[in-house]
């Protein structure tokens, strides 16, 4: 009886909140997803257009990906469900065949009268989106892929020392000398501009995925001047922490296999990057990010700010030498933290520190657009076509003092073994033996690496291969695992319980 009363009050509250936020003037959505993009950059580097969007919009400063790998993260964002619900931790299954016929964000808009467009890398291409970016279920029009994307692995980077064209990591280029005389993100921008310039009678949902700063760090060389080497710095802790369990480490194979990095002969798996190269890579990562920032500035000049919601995010972050790590593939903040920025007509700008997750985007957009009411929270194993693992962030946007209570982010990463090997970065499903589950609250990151059965999708919390606890109050780089320190025992046990309660059985 009492519960019913609470439920009624809750539903009325949601209904009123829905009325208050679904402004009929706002019709369109532009969803920008940047590949492997950490934000903010170090303080000496500026990304003016994205910083402007953050300053003029609702900026969630502590947003975390569900898994620091492209396909699992993108499918999770776009279905609003965790990797465990999609059973996808690698690149090799399509949720509609392997998990359930779950509705995506663009699909829901399409079913509600919107024209939906995909430009560039939105879904991860390949089997994980049925080789079609989930067309036609998600998209009104055939997804667009820039033609020059086919040169992405070509030897087109002129090496500073040898003068030869190589498959380098660090790859500033002259665009007019490139095959196709363009670059994928320039072509995607052009395509998106045409869509935005169209006159239309129906509302639209446009998703645009930029490929950079994903490796190789290939970008127009003029952006090198925007990030002089003297502006970039080494991370505070460029070495592997002594008390890090080996299962937390990965050998960043996609970085070391590039020709320029391979010739440095860095020992496998624990060798670290020479400082000179750490600086060069950081410079090129930020130069590539500056390039994308410029394109976003141009894109935004085509967006009608009075009738369009703009969302900007990334699939996950990227380690730039912190703790000796590079790339994604981990449960550290550097690999999991992403920007999440909403530009919403009529909403007061605000930056919010509360930790949130990428699965929260779907319920938030649904609320903002007012396209469908009362979509339930997913139960533990939920095969219904539409439910949410995340939560609607509109109450946080509207609150005078956004709460931290009941907000935290859950992430995960699989491993084939405790000791790092070649496949530790991206184990295929059948090789996965261990799953690292991680909870991030405002102050702590707590991670348990436990036994995982990849045939039955079951986990055993009693078999652990490593436990980590980082206290962000005095260790923002997560360099000091304090799990075994006695004064942290109580908080570790509290976070362990919270984490287990969130992970489905
Ligand atoms: C999945 O759902 C869509 C509608 O949302 C439907 O058209 C399609 O037939 C379904 N596919 C299967 C295999 O059930
Ligand atoms: C996947 O694509 C194939 C065509 O290549 C199509 O026949 C099939 O229905 C698609 N699967 C789903 C679940 O939509
Ligand atoms: C790496 O190893 C190769 C072959 O052993 C050697 O020729 C080269 O000088 C080494 N490079 C560095 C930077 O040590
Ligand atoms: C922007 O959208 C508003 C509301 O739909 C419309 O009145 C206005 O004409 C649009 N502006 C431009 C430049 O298209």
XYZ file of C-alpha atoms and ligand atoms in Angstrom:
561
model
C 0.000 0.000 0.000
C 2.679 2.427 1.128
C 4.841 1.341 -1.782
C 2.017 2.015 -4.222
C 1.654 5.489 -2.813
C 5.345 6.166 -3.285
C 5.149 4.754 -6.779
C 2.233 7.048 -7.637
C 4.079 10.076 -6.289
C 7.146 9.031 -8.254
C 5.173 8.647 -11.474
C 3.437 12.016 -10.998
C 6.794 13.626 -10.289
C 8.243 12.086 -13.448
C 5.251 13.184 -15.474
C 5.606 16.783 -14.277
C 9.381 16.684 -14.785
C 8.667 15.410 -18.299
C 6.277 18.272 -19.000
C 8.774 20.776 -17.681
C 11.641 19.540 -19.804
C 10.081 18.456 -23.087
C 10.033 21.862 -24.699
C 8.044 21.583 -27.963
C 10.392 24.085 -29.653
C 13.228 21.563 -29.329
C 12.933 19.091 -32.106
C 16.311 17.853 -33.250
C 19.263 15.996 -31.785
C 22.909 16.102 -32.853
C 24.914 13.348 -31.166
C 28.699 13.783 -31.454
C 30.943 10.880 -30.509
C 34.730 11.270 -30.656
C 36.915 8.166 -30.825
C 39.257 7.443 -27.864
C 38.973 10.999 -26.573
C 39.971 11.969 -23.062
C 38.968 15.365 -21.749
C 39.962 17.814 -20.409
C 43.483 18.002 -21.875
C 46.407 19.041 -19.720
C 46.057 22.680 -18.676
C 48.572 24.110 -21.148
C 46.602 22.713 -24.099
C 43.385 24.335 -25.314
C 40.436 22.815 -27.177
C 38.447 26.036 -27.540
C 35.310 24.781 -29.272
C 34.635 21.859 -26.959
C 35.532 24.035 -23.960
C 32.969 26.563 -25.166
C 30.320 23.853 -25.445
C 31.169 22.749 -21.904
C 30.981 26.320 -20.590
C 27.665 27.072 -22.338
C 26.033 23.724 -21.640
C 25.527 21.084 -18.994
C 28.928 19.526 -18.475
C 29.208 16.277 -16.507
C 32.826 16.423 -15.391
C 32.970 12.886 -14.017
C 31.552 10.627 -16.693
C 32.824 7.073 -17.166
C 32.559 4.505 -19.940
C 31.213 1.011 -19.201
C 34.221 -0.638 -20.855
C 37.368 0.944 -22.330
C 36.998 -0.696 -25.747
C 35.179 0.660 -28.825
C 32.572 -1.966 -29.752
C 31.366 -2.881 -26.237
C 31.218 0.769 -25.211
C 29.392 1.981 -28.313
C 26.818 -0.809 -28.247
C 26.325 -0.125 -24.543
C 25.774 3.620 -25.087
C 23.437 3.086 -28.023
C 21.272 0.438 -26.319
C 21.523 1.938 -22.818
C 22.646 -1.442 -21.444
C 25.843 -2.670 -19.835
C 28.296 -5.002 -21.606
C 27.058 -7.831 -19.346
C 23.505 -7.335 -20.656
C 24.761 -7.393 -24.261
C 27.291 -10.196 -23.587
C 29.753 -8.225 -25.666
C 33.296 -7.635 -24.378
C 35.110 -8.019 -27.715
C 34.134 -7.185 -31.317
C 32.522 -10.402 -32.413
C 28.813 -10.596 -31.679
C 25.678 -8.675 -32.589
C 23.329 -8.178 -29.660
C 20.122 -8.808 -31.614
C 21.359 -12.331 -32.388
C 23.332 -13.049 -29.207
C 21.553 -11.244 -26.352
C 18.140 -9.797 -27.230
C 16.385 -7.613 -29.786
C 17.096 -4.441 -27.820
C 16.030 -1.015 -29.049
C 18.728 1.594 -29.747
C 18.655 5.361 -29.222
C 18.347 6.172 -32.955
C 15.795 3.383 -33.407
C 13.527 4.879 -30.750
C 13.759 8.294 -32.420
C 13.119 6.728 -35.833
C 10.063 4.899 -34.473
C 8.828 8.264 -33.182
C 8.843 10.055 -36.521
C 12.422 11.302 -36.689
C 14.750 10.973 -39.648
C 17.892 9.351 -38.284
C 21.370 9.659 -39.806
C 24.705 8.008 -39.015
C 27.869 9.729 -40.256
C 31.357 8.267 -39.674
C 32.082 5.936 -36.760
C 28.963 5.724 -34.607
C 28.442 2.000 -34.179
C 31.679 0.062 -34.339
C 31.707 -1.353 -37.877
C 31.691 -5.109 -38.509
C 29.826 -7.992 -36.978
C 29.004 -6.156 -33.723
C 26.563 -4.012 -35.712
C 25.642 -6.733 -38.263
C 28.007 -5.185 -40.906
C 25.405 -2.471 -41.491
C 25.693 -0.177 -38.430
C 22.347 -1.713 -37.450
C 20.655 -0.384 -40.596
C 17.718 -0.252 -41.231
C 16.458 -0.749 -37.658
C 18.408 2.232 -36.296
C 18.694 4.506 -39.300
C 16.349 6.033 -41.860
C 19.198 6.451 -44.359
C 22.145 4.241 -45.191
C 24.976 5.088 -42.743
C 27.756 7.167 -44.300
C 31.400 6.114 -44.111
C 34.036 8.486 -45.478
C 35.755 6.953 -48.536
C 39.298 7.767 -47.303
C 38.727 5.566 -44.239
C 40.016 2.674 -46.350
C 43.564 4.136 -46.169
C 43.655 4.128 -42.379
C 46.318 1.424 -42.079
C 48.379 2.502 -45.108
C 52.026 3.512 -44.841
C 51.408 7.238 -45.292
C 53.369 8.768 -42.407
C 56.624 10.363 -43.462
C 59.240 9.349 -40.901
C 61.324 12.200 -39.471
C 64.537 10.216 -39.361
C 64.373 7.843 -42.324
C 62.266 10.036 -44.645
C 60.418 6.847 -45.606
C 56.630 6.416 -45.580
C 55.749 4.148 -42.667
C 52.891 2.914 -40.465
C 53.802 5.227 -37.619
C 51.928 6.144 -34.465
C 52.984 9.794 -34.710
C 51.686 10.876 -38.104
C 51.242 14.550 -38.993
C 50.442 14.712 -42.727
C 50.009 17.104 -45.627
C 46.380 16.518 -46.606
C 46.899 17.215 -50.305
C 49.545 14.464 -50.459
C 47.286 11.870 -48.859
C 45.541 9.177 -50.923
C 42.139 10.586 -51.889
C 43.480 14.085 -51.036
C 41.423 14.197 -47.881
C 41.026 12.610 -44.451
C 38.009 10.695 -43.113
C 36.912 13.296 -40.561
C 37.047 16.115 -43.134
C 34.758 14.052 -45.369
C 32.364 13.214 -42.516
C 32.137 16.883 -41.578
C 31.268 17.803 -45.164
C 28.558 15.141 -45.263
C 27.072 16.241 -41.917
C 27.049 19.901 -43.032
C 24.918 18.940 -46.017
C 22.457 17.127 -43.769
C 22.245 20.115 -41.413
C 21.687 22.510 -44.314
C 18.676 20.604 -45.685
C 15.194 22.058 -45.414
C 12.909 19.498 -43.874
C 9.469 18.893 -42.464
C 10.393 16.122 -40.013
C 12.644 16.375 -36.964
C 16.038 14.654 -37.207
C 18.525 12.736 -35.084
C 22.025 13.084 -36.528
C 24.859 11.019 -35.062
C 28.357 11.941 -36.179
C 31.389 9.929 -35.093
C 34.859 11.434 -35.530
C 37.699 8.906 -36.002
C 40.527 10.846 -34.386
C 42.346 10.980 -31.961
C 42.216 7.166 -32.324
C 45.561 5.669 -33.433
C 47.354 6.218 -35.750
C 47.676 9.872 -34.716
C 47.182 11.050 -38.308
C 46.135 14.682 -38.687
C 46.860 17.764 -40.840
C 50.328 18.865 -39.826
C 49.342 22.493 -39.268
C 47.877 21.364 -35.931
C 51.364 20.522 -34.663
C 51.986 24.262 -34.428
C 48.964 24.605 -32.140
C 50.590 22.227 -29.642
C 54.314 23.056 -29.427
C 56.399 20.394 -27.673
C 57.205 22.782 -24.828
C 53.490 22.909 -23.948
C 53.230 19.208 -23.139
C 54.450 17.536 -19.978
C 55.301 14.101 -18.702
C 52.742 12.453 -16.461
C 53.453 12.785 -12.757
C 53.863 9.000 -12.429
C 55.183 7.497 -15.674
C 56.091 4.161 -14.033
C 54.026 1.145 -13.127
C 53.008 1.391 -9.464
C 54.718 -1.156 -7.227
C 51.477 -2.260 -5.623
C 49.437 -2.650 -8.798
C 48.275 -6.253 -9.324
C 49.650 -7.570 -12.667
C 46.122 -8.343 -13.904
C 45.433 -4.580 -14.015
C 48.259 -4.108 -16.540
C 48.023 -4.516 -20.311
C 50.839 -4.257 -22.882
C 49.251 -1.607 -25.220
C 50.042 -3.720 -28.268
C 48.395 -1.369 -30.779
C 50.818 1.365 -29.729
C 53.963 -0.777 -29.658
C 53.252 -2.422 -33.031
C 53.403 0.891 -34.957
C 56.666 1.160 -36.911
C 58.100 4.187 -35.072
C 57.393 2.694 -31.634
C 58.467 -0.830 -32.565
C 61.935 0.437 -33.441
C 62.361 1.607 -29.830
C 62.614 -2.064 -28.707
C 60.547 -1.564 -25.553
C 60.638 -4.791 -23.523
C 57.461 -6.864 -23.275
C 55.239 -6.598 -21.259
C 56.417 -4.114 -18.625
C 58.877 -1.848 -20.489
C 57.976 1.847 -20.407
C 58.106 4.532 -23.085
C 61.273 6.672 -23.318
C 60.399 10.187 -21.968
C 61.210 11.873 -25.287
C 58.629 9.654 -27.001
C 56.106 10.134 -24.229
C 56.214 13.845 -24.998
C 56.031 13.321 -28.768
C 52.994 11.053 -28.453
C 51.239 13.416 -26.068
C 51.903 16.283 -28.463
C 50.416 14.386 -31.406
C 47.444 13.115 -29.379
C 46.575 16.689 -28.438
C 47.287 17.970 -31.976
C 44.844 15.349 -33.318
C 42.336 16.408 -30.659
C 42.799 20.061 -31.690
C 42.035 19.059 -35.291
C 38.767 17.424 -34.198
C 37.988 20.429 -32.000
C 38.280 22.668 -35.064
C 35.902 20.440 -37.042
C 33.403 20.513 -34.179
C 33.543 24.311 -34.196
C 32.608 24.258 -37.887
C 29.891 21.652 -37.317
C 28.368 23.724 -34.505
C 28.126 26.763 -36.758
C 25.589 24.774 -38.818
C 23.455 23.737 -35.831
C 20.316 25.754 -35.070
C 20.773 26.445 -31.338
C 17.107 27.210 -30.729
C 15.646 23.870 -31.776
C 18.447 21.325 -31.373
C 19.894 19.385 -28.453
C 23.589 18.646 -28.923
C 25.279 15.844 -27.005
C 29.049 15.400 -27.110
C 30.913 12.416 -25.712
C 33.450 9.677 -26.458
C 33.458 5.886 -26.289
C 36.221 5.928 -23.640
C 39.415 7.719 -22.660
C 43.074 7.018 -23.419
C 46.082 6.634 -21.138
C 48.949 8.936 -22.102
C 51.747 7.273 -20.137
C 50.184 7.544 -16.671
C 51.321 4.561 -14.574
C 53.356 3.403 -17.598
C 50.175 2.664 -19.552
C 49.025 3.722 -23.011
C 45.779 3.436 -24.939
C 42.526 2.036 -23.513
C 42.096 -1.567 -22.274
C 42.048 -0.890 -18.516
C 39.940 0.044 -15.525
C 41.823 3.246 -14.733
C 40.287 6.713 -14.886
C 42.600 7.705 -17.746
C 41.039 4.992 -19.932
C 37.456 5.290 -18.664
C 36.835 8.982 -18.193
C 35.116 10.841 -21.034
C 33.493 14.219 -21.607
C 29.699 14.345 -21.451
C 28.285 17.680 -22.561
C 24.670 18.561 -23.313
C 23.815 21.823 -25.076
C 20.087 22.228 -24.504
C 18.150 25.310 -25.639
C 16.872 27.214 -22.618
C 18.802 25.294 -19.953
C 21.080 27.205 -17.602
C 24.773 26.240 -18.070
C 26.205 24.189 -15.257
C 29.068 21.857 -14.554
C 28.291 18.832 -12.438
C 30.816 16.825 -10.434
C 28.526 13.886 -9.631
C 29.891 10.660 -11.176
C 27.690 9.434 -14.039
C 27.974 6.807 -16.788
C 27.508 6.536 -20.524
C 24.461 4.254 -20.099
C 22.752 7.335 -18.633
C 22.639 9.079 -22.026
C 19.694 7.056 -23.397
C 17.214 7.740 -20.541
C 18.345 11.383 -20.417
C 17.722 11.986 -24.124
C 14.350 10.267 -23.961
C 13.362 12.573 -21.120
C 14.687 15.704 -22.839
C 12.916 14.963 -26.108
C 9.741 13.787 -24.396
C 9.400 11.017 -26.952
C 8.327 8.197 -24.659
C 7.277 8.030 -21.034
C 7.712 5.436 -18.283
C 10.415 3.247 -19.745
C 11.336 0.897 -16.888
C 14.703 0.237 -15.311
C 16.103 -3.120 -16.501
C 15.817 -6.037 -14.105
C 18.821 -8.271 -13.556
C 18.367 -10.381 -16.648
C 16.033 -8.437 -18.822
C 14.976 -9.462 -22.274
C 12.383 -6.770 -22.775
C 12.994 -4.761 -25.892
C 13.177 -1.452 -24.076
C 14.473 -0.833 -20.564
C 17.343 1.181 -19.107
C 20.418 0.160 -17.124
C 21.307 3.824 -16.644
C 19.420 6.694 -15.105
C 17.877 9.901 -16.346
C 20.247 12.807 -15.575
C 17.674 15.582 -15.966
C 17.048 15.821 -12.181
C 20.805 16.439 -11.710
C 20.724 19.122 -14.419
C 17.811 20.849 -12.731
C 18.940 20.529 -9.109
C 20.345 23.596 -7.366
C 22.833 21.408 -5.527
C 23.323 18.185 -7.520
C 23.468 15.196 -5.203
C 26.257 12.615 -5.021
C 24.059 10.165 -3.189
C 23.160 7.094 -5.244
C 25.325 8.170 -8.154
C 28.376 6.142 -9.123
C 29.787 4.539 -12.260
C 30.283 0.826 -12.915
C 32.879 -0.292 -15.456
C 34.464 -3.587 -16.402
C 37.385 -5.057 -18.328
C 38.111 -8.677 -19.282
C 41.480 -10.484 -19.168
C 42.664 -13.843 -20.497
C 45.227 -14.329 -17.690
C 46.749 -12.748 -14.614
C 50.144 -12.205 -16.202
C 49.978 -9.842 -19.208
C 50.303 -11.479 -22.623
C 49.790 -10.358 -26.226
C 46.027 -10.873 -26.017
C 45.533 -9.083 -22.671
C 44.464 -5.859 -24.415
C 41.590 -7.357 -26.376
C 40.854 -10.967 -25.390
C 38.273 -12.738 -27.537
C 35.209 -13.954 -25.657
C 36.311 -17.596 -25.504
C 39.695 -16.616 -23.989
C 38.245 -14.512 -21.188
C 38.932 -16.025 -17.758
C 38.871 -12.949 -15.561
C 36.608 -9.895 -15.339
C 37.678 -6.737 -13.548
C 34.631 -4.937 -12.124
C 35.169 -1.381 -11.003
C 33.070 1.162 -9.131
C 33.859 4.886 -9.186
C 32.345 7.157 -6.575
C 33.194 10.823 -6.251
C 36.205 10.004 -4.077
C 37.211 6.405 -4.771
C 37.869 3.893 -7.476
C 37.526 0.294 -6.277
C 38.191 -2.705 -8.567
C 37.902 -6.483 -8.084
C 39.348 -8.854 -10.698
C 37.346 -12.069 -10.378
C 36.832 -15.439 -12.039
C 34.541 -15.281 -15.092
C 33.021 -18.112 -17.133
C 32.695 -16.950 -20.734
C 30.507 -19.882 -21.807
C 27.884 -19.527 -19.102
C 28.450 -15.786 -18.468
C 28.746 -16.428 -14.744
C 31.178 -14.994 -12.225
C 32.672 -16.183 -8.973
C 33.342 -13.399 -6.483
C 35.178 -15.821 -4.202
C 38.043 -16.251 -6.658
C 39.888 -12.939 -6.959
C 43.049 -12.158 -8.919
C 43.653 -8.640 -7.709
C 41.896 -5.884 -5.772
C 42.588 -2.170 -6.094
C 41.475 0.914 -4.228
C 42.500 4.440 -5.223
C 41.710 7.516 -3.173
C 41.179 10.440 -5.540
C 41.318 12.949 -2.714
C 45.101 12.626 -2.692
C 45.846 10.365 -5.661
C 44.109 11.585 -8.851
C 46.502 9.598 -11.071
C 45.590 6.320 -9.321
C 49.213 5.570 -8.603
C 48.877 4.249 -5.087
C 46.752 1.142 -4.487
C 45.712 1.531 -0.835
C 43.604 -1.617 -0.656
C 45.840 -3.323 1.918
C 46.161 -0.285 4.179
C 44.160 -0.893 7.338
C 42.518 2.525 7.570
C 40.829 1.848 4.193
C 39.396 -1.553 5.225
C 35.915 -0.262 6.028
C 35.508 1.751 2.830
C 36.855 -1.144 0.727
C 34.289 -3.492 2.200
C 31.491 -0.947 1.705
C 32.463 -0.455 -1.965
C 32.785 -4.191 -2.528
C 29.187 -4.718 -1.390
C 27.937 -1.855 -3.543
C 29.806 -3.181 -6.581
C 28.486 -6.738 -6.196
C 24.926 -5.468 -5.805
C 25.197 -3.649 -9.143
C 26.627 -6.476 -11.221
C 24.049 -8.926 -12.511
C 24.370 -12.580 -11.472
C 13.416 -6.873 -33.624
O 12.584 -5.768 -33.370
C 12.171 -5.062 -34.530
C 11.314 -3.896 -34.114
O 11.845 -3.250 -33.042
C 11.392 -5.979 -35.441
O 11.066 -5.280 -36.637
C 12.215 -7.212 -35.768
O 11.443 -8.117 -36.525
C 12.678 -7.884 -34.503
N 13.584 -8.968 -34.851
C 13.498 -10.166 -34.273
C 14.522 -11.167 -34.725
O 12.671 -10.408 -33.424
C 21.671 -8.964 -40.185
O 21.900 -8.722 -41.560
C 21.376 -9.719 -42.429
C 21.710 -9.317 -43.855
O 23.061 -9.253 -44.039
C 19.883 -9.821 -42.275
O 19.392 -10.864 -43.089
C 19.551 -10.098 -40.827
O 18.151 -10.065 -40.655
C 20.184 -9.056 -39.911
N 19.965 -9.442 -38.533
C 19.093 -8.847 -37.735
C 18.918 -9.447 -36.384
O 18.504 -7.829 -38.056
C 66.464 -2.061 -31.601
O 66.953 -3.331 -31.980
C 67.521 -3.373 -33.287
C 67.857 -4.814 -33.637
O 68.354 -5.475 -32.533
C 68.735 -2.431 -33.337
O 69.279 -2.431 -34.633
C 68.286 -1.022 -32.970
O 69.387 -0.142 -32.905
C 67.559 -1.005 -31.615
N 67.000 0.318 -31.421
C 67.092 0.984 -30.277
C 66.452 2.337 -30.229
O 67.667 0.526 -29.293
C 15.906 27.719 -35.884
O 14.811 27.027 -35.359
C 13.715 27.876 -35.001
C 12.689 26.991 -34.293
O 12.384 25.859 -35.065
C 13.173 28.548 -36.238
O 12.102 29.401 -35.882
C 14.301 29.348 -36.893
O 13.837 29.888 -38.108
C 15.508 28.452 -37.153
N 16.621 29.281 -37.584
C 17.256 29.056 -38.717
C 18.392 29.960 -39.014
O 16.953 28.147 -39.472
